[in-house]
């Protein structure tokens, strides 16, 4: 079974067909392909049609099978598309075969994310990190349709020895460049380590903003520290870590607040490795503000993906505060009566939650109060700890009771109010 749905007139530099394959619950699947469409838009492409296919397993040669590939080819011709974008990762052979069959460029989700990162990186460190990830990705893609890779080099004045294929030269050049970039990034890691040690000597309390891409981290960062960091309603608007001092008046001291790169489903592992120096800011933080788009219909899945990456970079055990942002996008009937409460996660962890709108300032005072308590050591020490006996809400302080006017419909099965 499958469906192909035209999605309107096209424009822009590249007309693209979006393709997603449902393997029956084996791995995440976006039936709407909305996130892939946002990725395409962020990369400068425009989607002209969406294709949903259903299979038990990927086809070894064409990923979607020959029949579905023929259907996609007809759409390419009918819409005069210039690219086909897949929501899942393709093997090098599948990508090559699809390009030959469809007659247009084919990119998978990983390549699309890498292209966006390459276009958005601003700092020297960010550019190095993206270059490393792209080189590591390209190293597995040399066996493609390019005929020059089959030529052999030889003779006087050439770098390669007699009979050395062009693909071997290209692979060797990539390997050498990867080693160079890794050395430079190692130097960056040492510089950041020195900076972190200086903050530790000054007993600076470190707070990092983490969350799914486009959850509003940069907008919240700007609202808290009155900064002018770039913020936009798009995926991966921020790639480079920005750190500023946030003064907490009630605590009588400042904390270090860092805005970090956003996460996304199926974030390429090599990209996580490449951004290790940047993500280390989160791993070394004293407190994580996990920013969530509370208006998202898939917020549970997005939160789970952030938790997965945090575990991967060694930040899974750091105390968290959930910041449910974009409160202004909720209908009045969906909004909570209290802007601060505590929720209990499936594993028994109790986590403080603050509802905010970074856009209009709602809830920022409550968030600052949570930060003040965290700095002063008065934030409930049992939060983020394993399950404990339930609180007697009747005798507890009202500000700690997560009483809601109506159940918050943004949270689903994986989260429940502790009331």
Short mmCIF file of C-alpha atoms in Angstrom, two decimals:
data_model
loop_
_atom_site.label_atom_id
_atom_site.label_comp_id
_atom_site.label_asym_id
_atom_site.label_seq_id
_atom_site.Cartn_x
_atom_site.Cartn_y
_atom_site.Cartn_z
CA UNK A 1 0.00 0.00 0.00
CA UNK A 2 1.14 3.51 -0.68
CA UNK A 3 -0.06 6.98 -1.38
CA UNK A 4 1.20 9.87 -3.47
CA UNK A 5 -0.16 13.30 -2.69
CA UNK A 6 0.61 16.50 -4.62
CA UNK A 7 1.16 19.35 -2.21
CA UNK A 8 0.82 22.47 -4.27
CA UNK A 9 2.72 24.73 -6.60
CA UNK A 10 6.48 24.75 -6.46
CA UNK A 11 9.13 27.41 -6.47
CA UNK A 12 12.69 27.91 -5.37
CA UNK A 13 15.96 26.45 -6.49
CA UNK A 14 15.09 22.75 -6.35
CA UNK A 15 11.77 20.94 -6.70
CA UNK A 16 11.81 17.81 -4.56
CA UNK A 17 9.72 14.67 -4.06
CA UNK A 18 9.54 13.53 -0.42
CA UNK A 19 9.52 9.80 0.29
CA UNK A 20 8.88 7.98 3.57
CA UNK A 21 8.72 4.22 4.13
CA UNK A 22 6.73 2.59 6.93
CA UNK A 23 8.31 -0.70 7.99
CA UNK A 24 5.51 -1.63 10.35
CA UNK A 25 6.64 -0.13 13.63
CA UNK A 26 10.32 -1.00 13.20
CA UNK A 27 11.84 2.38 13.93
CA UNK A 28 10.34 5.89 13.98
CA UNK A 29 8.08 6.86 11.09
CA UNK A 30 6.57 10.24 10.26
CA UNK A 31 3.37 9.52 8.36
CA UNK A 32 2.92 13.18 7.47
CA UNK A 33 6.55 13.78 6.37
CA UNK A 34 6.15 17.26 7.88
CA UNK A 35 9.58 17.22 9.51
CA UNK A 36 11.24 16.11 6.26
CA UNK A 37 9.43 18.97 4.51
CA UNK A 38 10.85 21.40 7.09
CA UNK A 39 14.32 19.96 6.55
CA UNK A 40 13.93 20.37 2.80
CA UNK A 41 12.78 23.96 3.27
CA UNK A 42 15.74 24.65 5.56
CA UNK A 43 18.06 23.28 2.86
CA UNK A 44 16.52 25.63 0.29
CA UNK A 45 14.36 23.08 -1.54
CA UNK A 46 10.63 23.07 -2.13
CA UNK A 47 8.53 19.90 -1.86
CA UNK A 48 6.13 19.31 -4.75
CA UNK A 49 4.81 15.85 -3.77
CA UNK A 50 4.89 13.36 -0.91
CA UNK A 51 5.05 9.58 -1.26
CA UNK A 52 4.31 7.10 1.52
CA UNK A 53 5.29 3.46 0.98
CA UNK A 54 4.77 0.43 3.22
CA UNK A 55 7.11 -2.52 3.25
CA UNK A 56 8.15 -5.30 5.60
CA UNK A 57 11.83 -4.67 4.93
CA UNK A 58 13.95 -2.37 2.73
CA UNK A 59 14.65 -3.53 -0.80
CA UNK A 60 18.37 -4.24 -1.07
CA UNK A 61 18.75 -2.52 -4.44
CA UNK A 62 16.19 0.31 -4.55
CA UNK A 63 15.06 0.58 -0.90
CA UNK A 64 11.41 1.00 -1.97
CA UNK A 65 11.28 -1.79 -4.59
CA UNK A 66 11.11 -1.51 -8.36
CA UNK A 67 7.35 -0.88 -8.57
CA UNK A 68 7.44 2.01 -6.13
CA UNK A 69 10.59 3.35 -7.79
CA UNK A 70 8.69 3.46 -11.10
CA UNK A 71 5.86 5.36 -9.40
CA UNK A 72 8.32 7.89 -7.96
CA UNK A 73 9.94 8.26 -11.39
CA UNK A 74 6.54 9.11 -12.91
CA UNK A 75 6.05 11.76 -10.21
CA UNK A 76 9.51 13.17 -10.90
CA UNK A 77 8.67 13.52 -14.56
CA UNK A 78 5.14 14.83 -13.94
CA UNK A 79 6.29 17.51 -11.48
CA UNK A 80 9.59 18.18 -13.26
CA UNK A 81 11.32 17.51 -9.96
CA UNK A 82 15.07 17.86 -9.60
CA UNK A 83 15.60 15.79 -6.46
CA UNK A 84 14.10 12.97 -4.40
CA UNK A 85 14.50 13.15 -0.61
CA UNK A 86 14.13 10.05 1.59
CA UNK A 87 13.16 10.27 5.26
CA UNK A 88 15.31 7.25 6.10
CA UNK A 89 19.01 6.55 5.65
CA UNK A 90 20.03 4.95 2.36
CA UNK A 91 23.02 2.74 1.76
CA UNK A 92 25.57 3.97 -0.82
CA UNK A 93 24.43 1.26 -3.27
CA UNK A 94 20.75 2.12 -2.81
CA UNK A 95 21.45 5.81 -3.38
CA UNK A 96 23.46 5.09 -6.54
CA UNK A 97 20.82 2.71 -7.91
CA UNK A 98 18.00 5.15 -7.21
CA UNK A 99 19.81 8.00 -8.93
CA UNK A 100 20.38 5.86 -12.00
CA UNK A 101 16.76 4.67 -12.02
CA UNK A 102 15.12 8.04 -11.33
CA UNK A 103 17.51 10.20 -13.34
CA UNK A 104 17.72 12.91 -10.63
CA UNK A 105 19.73 13.56 -7.49
CA UNK A 106 18.75 11.44 -4.47
CA UNK A 107 19.47 12.41 -0.88
CA UNK A 108 18.58 10.75 2.39
CA UNK A 109 17.78 12.34 5.74
CA UNK A 110 21.42 12.22 6.85
CA UNK A 111 22.70 14.08 3.79
CA UNK A 112 19.96 16.69 4.14
CA UNK A 113 20.87 17.39 7.77
CA UNK A 114 24.56 17.64 6.86
CA UNK A 115 23.80 20.14 4.09
CA UNK A 116 21.82 22.31 6.51
CA UNK A 117 24.59 22.18 9.09
CA UNK A 118 27.17 23.11 6.44
CA UNK A 119 25.11 26.14 5.40
CA UNK A 120 24.42 27.33 8.97
CA UNK A 121 27.79 26.86 10.70
CA UNK A 122 29.33 30.26 11.47
CA UNK A 123 32.24 29.77 13.84
CA UNK A 124 35.56 28.19 12.94
CA UNK A 125 34.78 25.35 15.33
CA UNK A 126 31.34 24.77 13.87
CA UNK A 127 32.68 24.67 10.34
CA UNK A 128 35.33 22.14 11.35
CA UNK A 129 32.73 19.95 13.05
CA UNK A 130 30.46 19.94 10.01
CA UNK A 131 33.34 19.31 7.64
CA UNK A 132 34.39 16.27 9.66
CA UNK A 133 30.89 14.80 9.61
CA UNK A 134 30.51 15.40 5.86
CA UNK A 135 33.90 13.84 5.12
CA UNK A 136 33.05 10.78 7.18
CA UNK A 137 29.73 10.49 5.33
CA UNK A 138 31.37 11.00 1.93
CA UNK A 139 33.99 8.35 2.65
CA UNK A 140 31.26 5.70 2.44
CA UNK A 141 29.74 7.18 -0.74
CA UNK A 142 32.69 7.13 -3.15
CA UNK A 143 31.32 4.15 -5.07
CA UNK A 144 28.72 6.16 -6.94
CA UNK A 145 27.84 6.90 -10.53
CA UNK A 146 30.86 9.08 -11.23
CA UNK A 147 32.89 7.56 -14.07
CA UNK A 148 36.08 9.42 -13.12
CA UNK A 149 36.39 7.20 -10.05
CA UNK A 150 37.12 4.26 -12.34
CA UNK A 151 40.07 5.93 -14.07
CA UNK A 152 43.55 4.91 -13.12
CA UNK A 153 46.47 7.23 -12.49
CA UNK A 154 50.08 6.50 -13.28
CA UNK A 155 53.26 7.88 -14.73
CA UNK A 156 55.64 10.67 -13.84
CA UNK A 157 54.32 13.66 -11.99
CA UNK A 158 51.15 12.07 -10.59
CA UNK A 159 50.47 11.54 -6.91
CA UNK A 160 49.26 8.01 -7.30
CA UNK A 161 51.46 5.08 -8.09
CA UNK A 162 51.19 3.09 -11.33
CA UNK A 163 47.76 1.57 -11.65
CA UNK A 164 46.25 3.41 -8.64
CA UNK A 165 42.54 3.98 -9.26
CA UNK A 166 41.11 7.46 -8.88
CA UNK A 167 38.76 6.19 -6.19
CA UNK A 168 41.77 5.12 -4.13
CA UNK A 169 43.29 8.60 -4.50
CA UNK A 170 40.03 10.23 -3.48
CA UNK A 171 39.66 7.95 -0.48
CA UNK A 172 43.24 8.62 0.61
CA UNK A 173 42.76 12.39 0.29
CA UNK A 174 39.58 12.21 2.36
CA UNK A 175 41.30 10.11 5.03
CA UNK A 176 44.14 12.63 5.25
CA UNK A 177 41.71 15.53 5.53
CA UNK A 178 39.73 13.71 8.25
CA UNK A 179 42.93 13.31 10.29
CA UNK A 180 43.74 17.02 9.88
CA UNK A 181 40.27 18.15 10.95
CA UNK A 182 40.30 15.80 13.94
CA UNK A 183 43.62 17.30 15.10
CA UNK A 184 42.18 20.80 14.86
CA UNK A 185 39.06 19.79 16.77
CA UNK A 186 41.20 18.20 19.45
CA UNK A 187 42.85 21.59 19.91
CA UNK A 188 39.39 23.18 20.24
CA UNK A 189 38.44 20.61 22.90
CA UNK A 190 41.55 21.52 24.89
CA UNK A 191 40.65 25.21 24.71
CA UNK A 192 37.11 24.53 25.90
CA UNK A 193 38.45 22.31 28.68
CA UNK A 194 40.66 25.17 29.84
CA UNK A 195 37.68 27.54 29.80
CA UNK A 196 35.57 25.07 31.82
CA UNK A 197 38.34 24.68 34.39
CA UNK A 198 38.46 28.46 34.77
CA UNK A 199 34.71 28.53 35.39
CA UNK A 200 35.08 25.70 37.93
CA UNK A 201 37.78 27.67 39.78
CA UNK A 202 35.41 30.63 39.89
CA UNK A 203 32.68 28.28 41.16
CA UNK A 204 30.43 29.28 38.29
CA UNK A 205 27.11 27.43 38.23
CA UNK A 206 26.67 26.15 34.67
CA UNK A 207 23.26 25.87 33.00
CA UNK A 208 22.76 24.51 29.47
CA UNK A 209 19.71 24.80 27.25
CA UNK A 210 19.02 21.55 25.43
CA UNK A 211 16.08 20.35 23.40
CA UNK A 212 14.66 19.34 20.06
CA UNK A 213 15.41 21.65 17.18
CA UNK A 214 13.00 24.57 16.78
CA UNK A 215 11.73 24.23 20.37
CA UNK A 216 12.59 27.90 20.96
CA UNK A 217 15.89 27.57 22.84
CA UNK A 218 17.53 30.61 21.25
CA UNK A 219 14.45 32.77 21.77
CA UNK A 220 14.38 31.71 25.45
CA UNK A 221 18.12 32.33 25.73
CA UNK A 222 17.70 35.86 24.36
CA UNK A 223 14.76 36.53 26.68
CA UNK A 224 16.70 35.44 29.77
CA UNK A 225 20.04 37.17 29.14
CA UNK A 226 18.83 40.03 26.91
CA UNK A 227 21.11 38.83 24.14
CA UNK A 228 20.71 39.09 20.40
CA UNK A 229 21.63 35.58 19.33
CA UNK A 230 20.14 34.53 16.02
CA UNK A 231 16.71 32.95 16.46
CA UNK A 232 14.28 31.89 13.74
CA UNK A 233 11.28 29.62 13.29
CA UNK A 234 13.28 27.01 11.40
CA UNK A 235 15.23 23.83 12.03
CA UNK A 236 18.81 24.21 13.26
CA UNK A 237 18.76 28.00 13.42
CA UNK A 238 21.58 27.74 15.99
CA UNK A 239 24.62 25.48 15.60
CA UNK A 240 27.34 27.23 17.56
CA UNK A 241 27.25 27.24 21.35
CA UNK A 242 26.73 30.71 22.84
CA UNK A 243 27.43 31.35 26.54
CA UNK A 244 26.38 34.40 28.54
CA UNK A 245 26.14 35.39 32.20
CA UNK A 246 22.64 35.39 33.68
CA UNK A 247 22.31 37.41 36.88
CA UNK A 248 19.78 36.05 39.39
CA UNK A 249 18.79 38.90 41.68
CA UNK A 250 17.29 36.76 44.46
CA UNK A 251 20.37 34.54 44.53
CA UNK A 252 22.70 37.53 44.44
CA UNK A 253 24.94 35.90 41.86
CA UNK A 254 25.25 35.09 38.19
CA UNK A 255 25.16 31.73 36.44
CA UNK A 256 26.66 30.68 33.13
CA UNK A 257 23.90 30.00 30.56
CA UNK A 258 24.73 28.19 27.30
CA UNK A 259 22.57 27.81 24.20
CA UNK A 260 23.45 24.62 22.33
CA UNK A 261 22.64 22.93 19.04
CA UNK A 262 19.20 21.36 18.81
CA UNK A 263 18.62 17.64 18.43
CA UNK A 264 16.46 15.86 15.86
CA UNK A 265 15.22 12.33 15.18
CA UNK A 266 17.88 10.15 13.54
CA UNK A 267 20.57 12.76 14.11
CA UNK A 268 23.56 11.17 12.32
CA UNK A 269 25.84 9.46 14.80
CA UNK A 270 28.89 10.88 13.05
CA UNK A 271 27.44 14.35 13.50
CA UNK A 272 27.01 13.72 17.22
CA UNK A 273 30.65 12.62 17.34
CA UNK A 274 31.79 15.64 15.33
CA UNK A 275 29.93 18.04 17.63
CA UNK A 276 31.39 16.43 20.74
CA UNK A 277 33.28 19.60 21.67
CA UNK A 278 30.11 21.67 21.48
CA UNK A 279 27.88 19.10 23.16
CA UNK A 280 30.42 18.77 25.97
CA UNK A 281 28.97 22.00 27.34
CA UNK A 282 25.82 20.05 28.14
CA UNK A 283 27.70 17.09 29.59
CA UNK A 284 29.62 19.36 31.97
CA UNK A 285 26.63 21.45 33.07
CA UNK A 286 25.32 21.55 36.63
CA UNK A 287 21.73 21.87 35.39
CA UNK A 288 20.00 21.21 32.07
CA UNK A 289 16.99 23.22 30.96
CA UNK A 290 15.25 20.76 28.63
CA UNK A 291 13.23 23.06 26.37
CA UNK A 292 10.12 21.47 24.84
CA UNK A 293 7.67 22.80 22.27
CA UNK A 294 4.51 22.14 24.26
CA UNK A 295 2.36 22.81 21.18
CA UNK A 296 3.95 19.97 19.22
CA UNK A 297 1.67 16.95 18.61
CA UNK A 298 4.71 14.66 18.91
CA UNK A 299 6.36 16.20 21.95
CA UNK A 300 6.81 12.82 23.68
CA UNK A 301 8.79 11.45 20.73
CA UNK A 302 10.87 14.62 20.58
CA UNK A 303 11.63 14.49 24.30
CA UNK A 304 12.62 10.83 24.04
CA UNK A 305 15.04 11.64 21.22
CA UNK A 306 16.66 14.39 23.28
CA UNK A 307 17.04 11.99 26.21
CA UNK A 308 18.64 9.42 23.89
CA UNK A 309 21.27 11.89 22.66
CA UNK A 310 21.93 13.14 26.20
CA UNK A 311 22.66 9.57 27.25
CA UNK A 312 24.95 9.18 24.25
CA UNK A 313 27.06 12.22 25.18
CA UNK A 314 27.20 11.34 28.87
CA UNK A 315 24.70 13.93 30.10
CA UNK A 316 21.86 11.57 30.98
CA UNK A 317 22.35 11.81 34.76
CA UNK A 318 22.50 15.61 35.04
CA UNK A 319 19.62 17.24 36.90
CA UNK A 320 16.97 18.54 34.51
CA UNK A 321 14.21 21.09 34.56
CA UNK A 322 11.59 20.71 31.85
CA UNK A 323 10.72 24.03 30.23
CA UNK A 324 7.51 23.72 28.24
CA UNK A 325 7.90 26.62 25.82
CA UNK A 326 5.49 28.20 23.31
CA UNK A 327 2.67 28.39 25.83
CA UNK A 328 1.21 31.17 23.70
CA UNK A 329 0.40 28.62 20.98
CA UNK A 330 -1.91 26.58 23.20
CA UNK A 331 -5.66 27.08 23.26
CA UNK A 332 -6.93 28.64 26.53
CA UNK A 333 -8.59 25.33 27.49
CA UNK A 334 -5.23 23.53 27.19
CA UNK A 335 -3.23 25.89 29.35
CA UNK A 336 -2.32 24.94 32.95
CA UNK A 337 -3.57 26.90 35.95
CA UNK A 338 -0.12 26.90 37.54
CA UNK A 339 2.99 27.76 35.54
CA UNK A 340 5.15 25.51 37.69
CA UNK A 341 4.59 21.92 38.69
CA UNK A 342 6.32 18.54 39.00
CA UNK A 343 5.70 15.55 36.75
CA UNK A 344 6.66 11.93 37.13
CA UNK A 345 8.19 10.11 34.21
CA UNK A 346 7.74 6.48 33.30
CA UNK A 347 10.98 5.46 35.04
CA UNK A 348 9.83 6.97 38.33
CA UNK A 349 11.82 10.20 38.03
CA UNK A 350 10.16 13.34 39.36
CA UNK A 351 11.10 16.36 37.29
CA UNK A 352 10.23 20.03 37.84
CA UNK A 353 8.37 21.61 34.93
CA UNK A 354 7.84 25.26 34.10
CA UNK A 355 5.46 26.53 31.41
CA UNK A 356 6.78 29.58 29.58
CA UNK A 357 6.38 31.65 26.48
CA UNK A 358 9.77 33.01 25.51
CA UNK A 359 7.96 35.20 23.02
CA UNK A 360 5.73 37.15 25.42
CA UNK A 361 7.61 36.53 28.69
CA UNK A 362 4.99 34.38 30.45
CA UNK A 363 6.56 32.08 33.05
CA UNK A 364 10.05 33.60 32.93
CA UNK A 365 9.76 34.77 36.55
CA UNK A 366 8.90 31.21 37.63
CA UNK A 367 11.84 29.86 35.63
CA UNK A 368 14.21 32.33 37.25
CA UNK A 369 12.89 31.20 40.66
CA UNK A 370 13.67 27.57 39.80
CA UNK A 371 17.20 28.60 38.76
CA UNK A 372 17.60 30.54 42.00
CA UNK A 373 16.61 27.46 44.02
CA UNK A 374 18.97 25.27 41.99
CA UNK A 375 21.90 27.62 42.59
CA UNK A 376 21.08 27.94 46.28
CA UNK A 377 20.68 24.21 46.75
CA UNK A 378 17.04 24.51 47.83
CA UNK A 379 15.53 22.83 44.77
CA UNK A 380 13.94 19.56 45.91
CA UNK A 381 16.91 17.14 46.22
CA UNK A 382 14.66 14.17 45.41
CA UNK A 383 13.81 15.51 41.96
CA UNK A 384 15.38 13.55 39.10
CA UNK A 385 15.83 10.69 41.57
CA UNK A 386 14.21 7.24 41.53
CA UNK A 387 10.60 6.89 42.65
CA UNK A 388 9.76 7.84 46.22
CA UNK A 389 6.50 7.59 48.20
CA UNK A 390 3.79 9.92 46.88
CA UNK A 391 3.39 13.39 48.39
CA UNK A 392 0.38 14.20 50.51
CA UNK A 393 -0.85 17.00 48.27
CA UNK A 394 -3.34 18.24 50.86
CA UNK A 395 -0.57 19.03 53.33
CA UNK A 396 2.04 20.10 50.80
CA UNK A 397 2.75 23.65 49.79
CA UNK A 398 0.40 24.71 46.98
CA UNK A 399 3.26 25.98 44.83
CA UNK A 400 4.67 22.45 44.70
CA UNK A 401 1.40 20.83 43.77
CA UNK A 402 0.99 20.36 40.00
CA UNK A 403 -2.69 21.24 40.06
CA UNK A 404 -4.00 21.99 36.58
CA UNK A 405 -7.23 23.69 35.62
CA UNK A 406 -7.67 20.95 33.01
CA UNK A 407 -5.43 18.01 32.11
CA UNK A 408 -2.57 19.23 29.94
CA UNK A 409 -3.31 17.57 26.63
CA UNK A 410 0.19 18.19 25.30
CA UNK A 411 1.62 15.39 27.45
CA UNK A 412 0.78 11.82 26.46
CA UNK A 413 1.37 8.32 27.73
CA UNK A 414 5.00 8.74 28.71
CA UNK A 415 4.33 11.58 31.12
CA UNK A 416 1.76 12.01 33.86
CA UNK A 417 1.11 14.71 36.41
CA UNK A 418 2.29 13.83 39.89
CA UNK A 419 -0.95 15.07 41.42
#
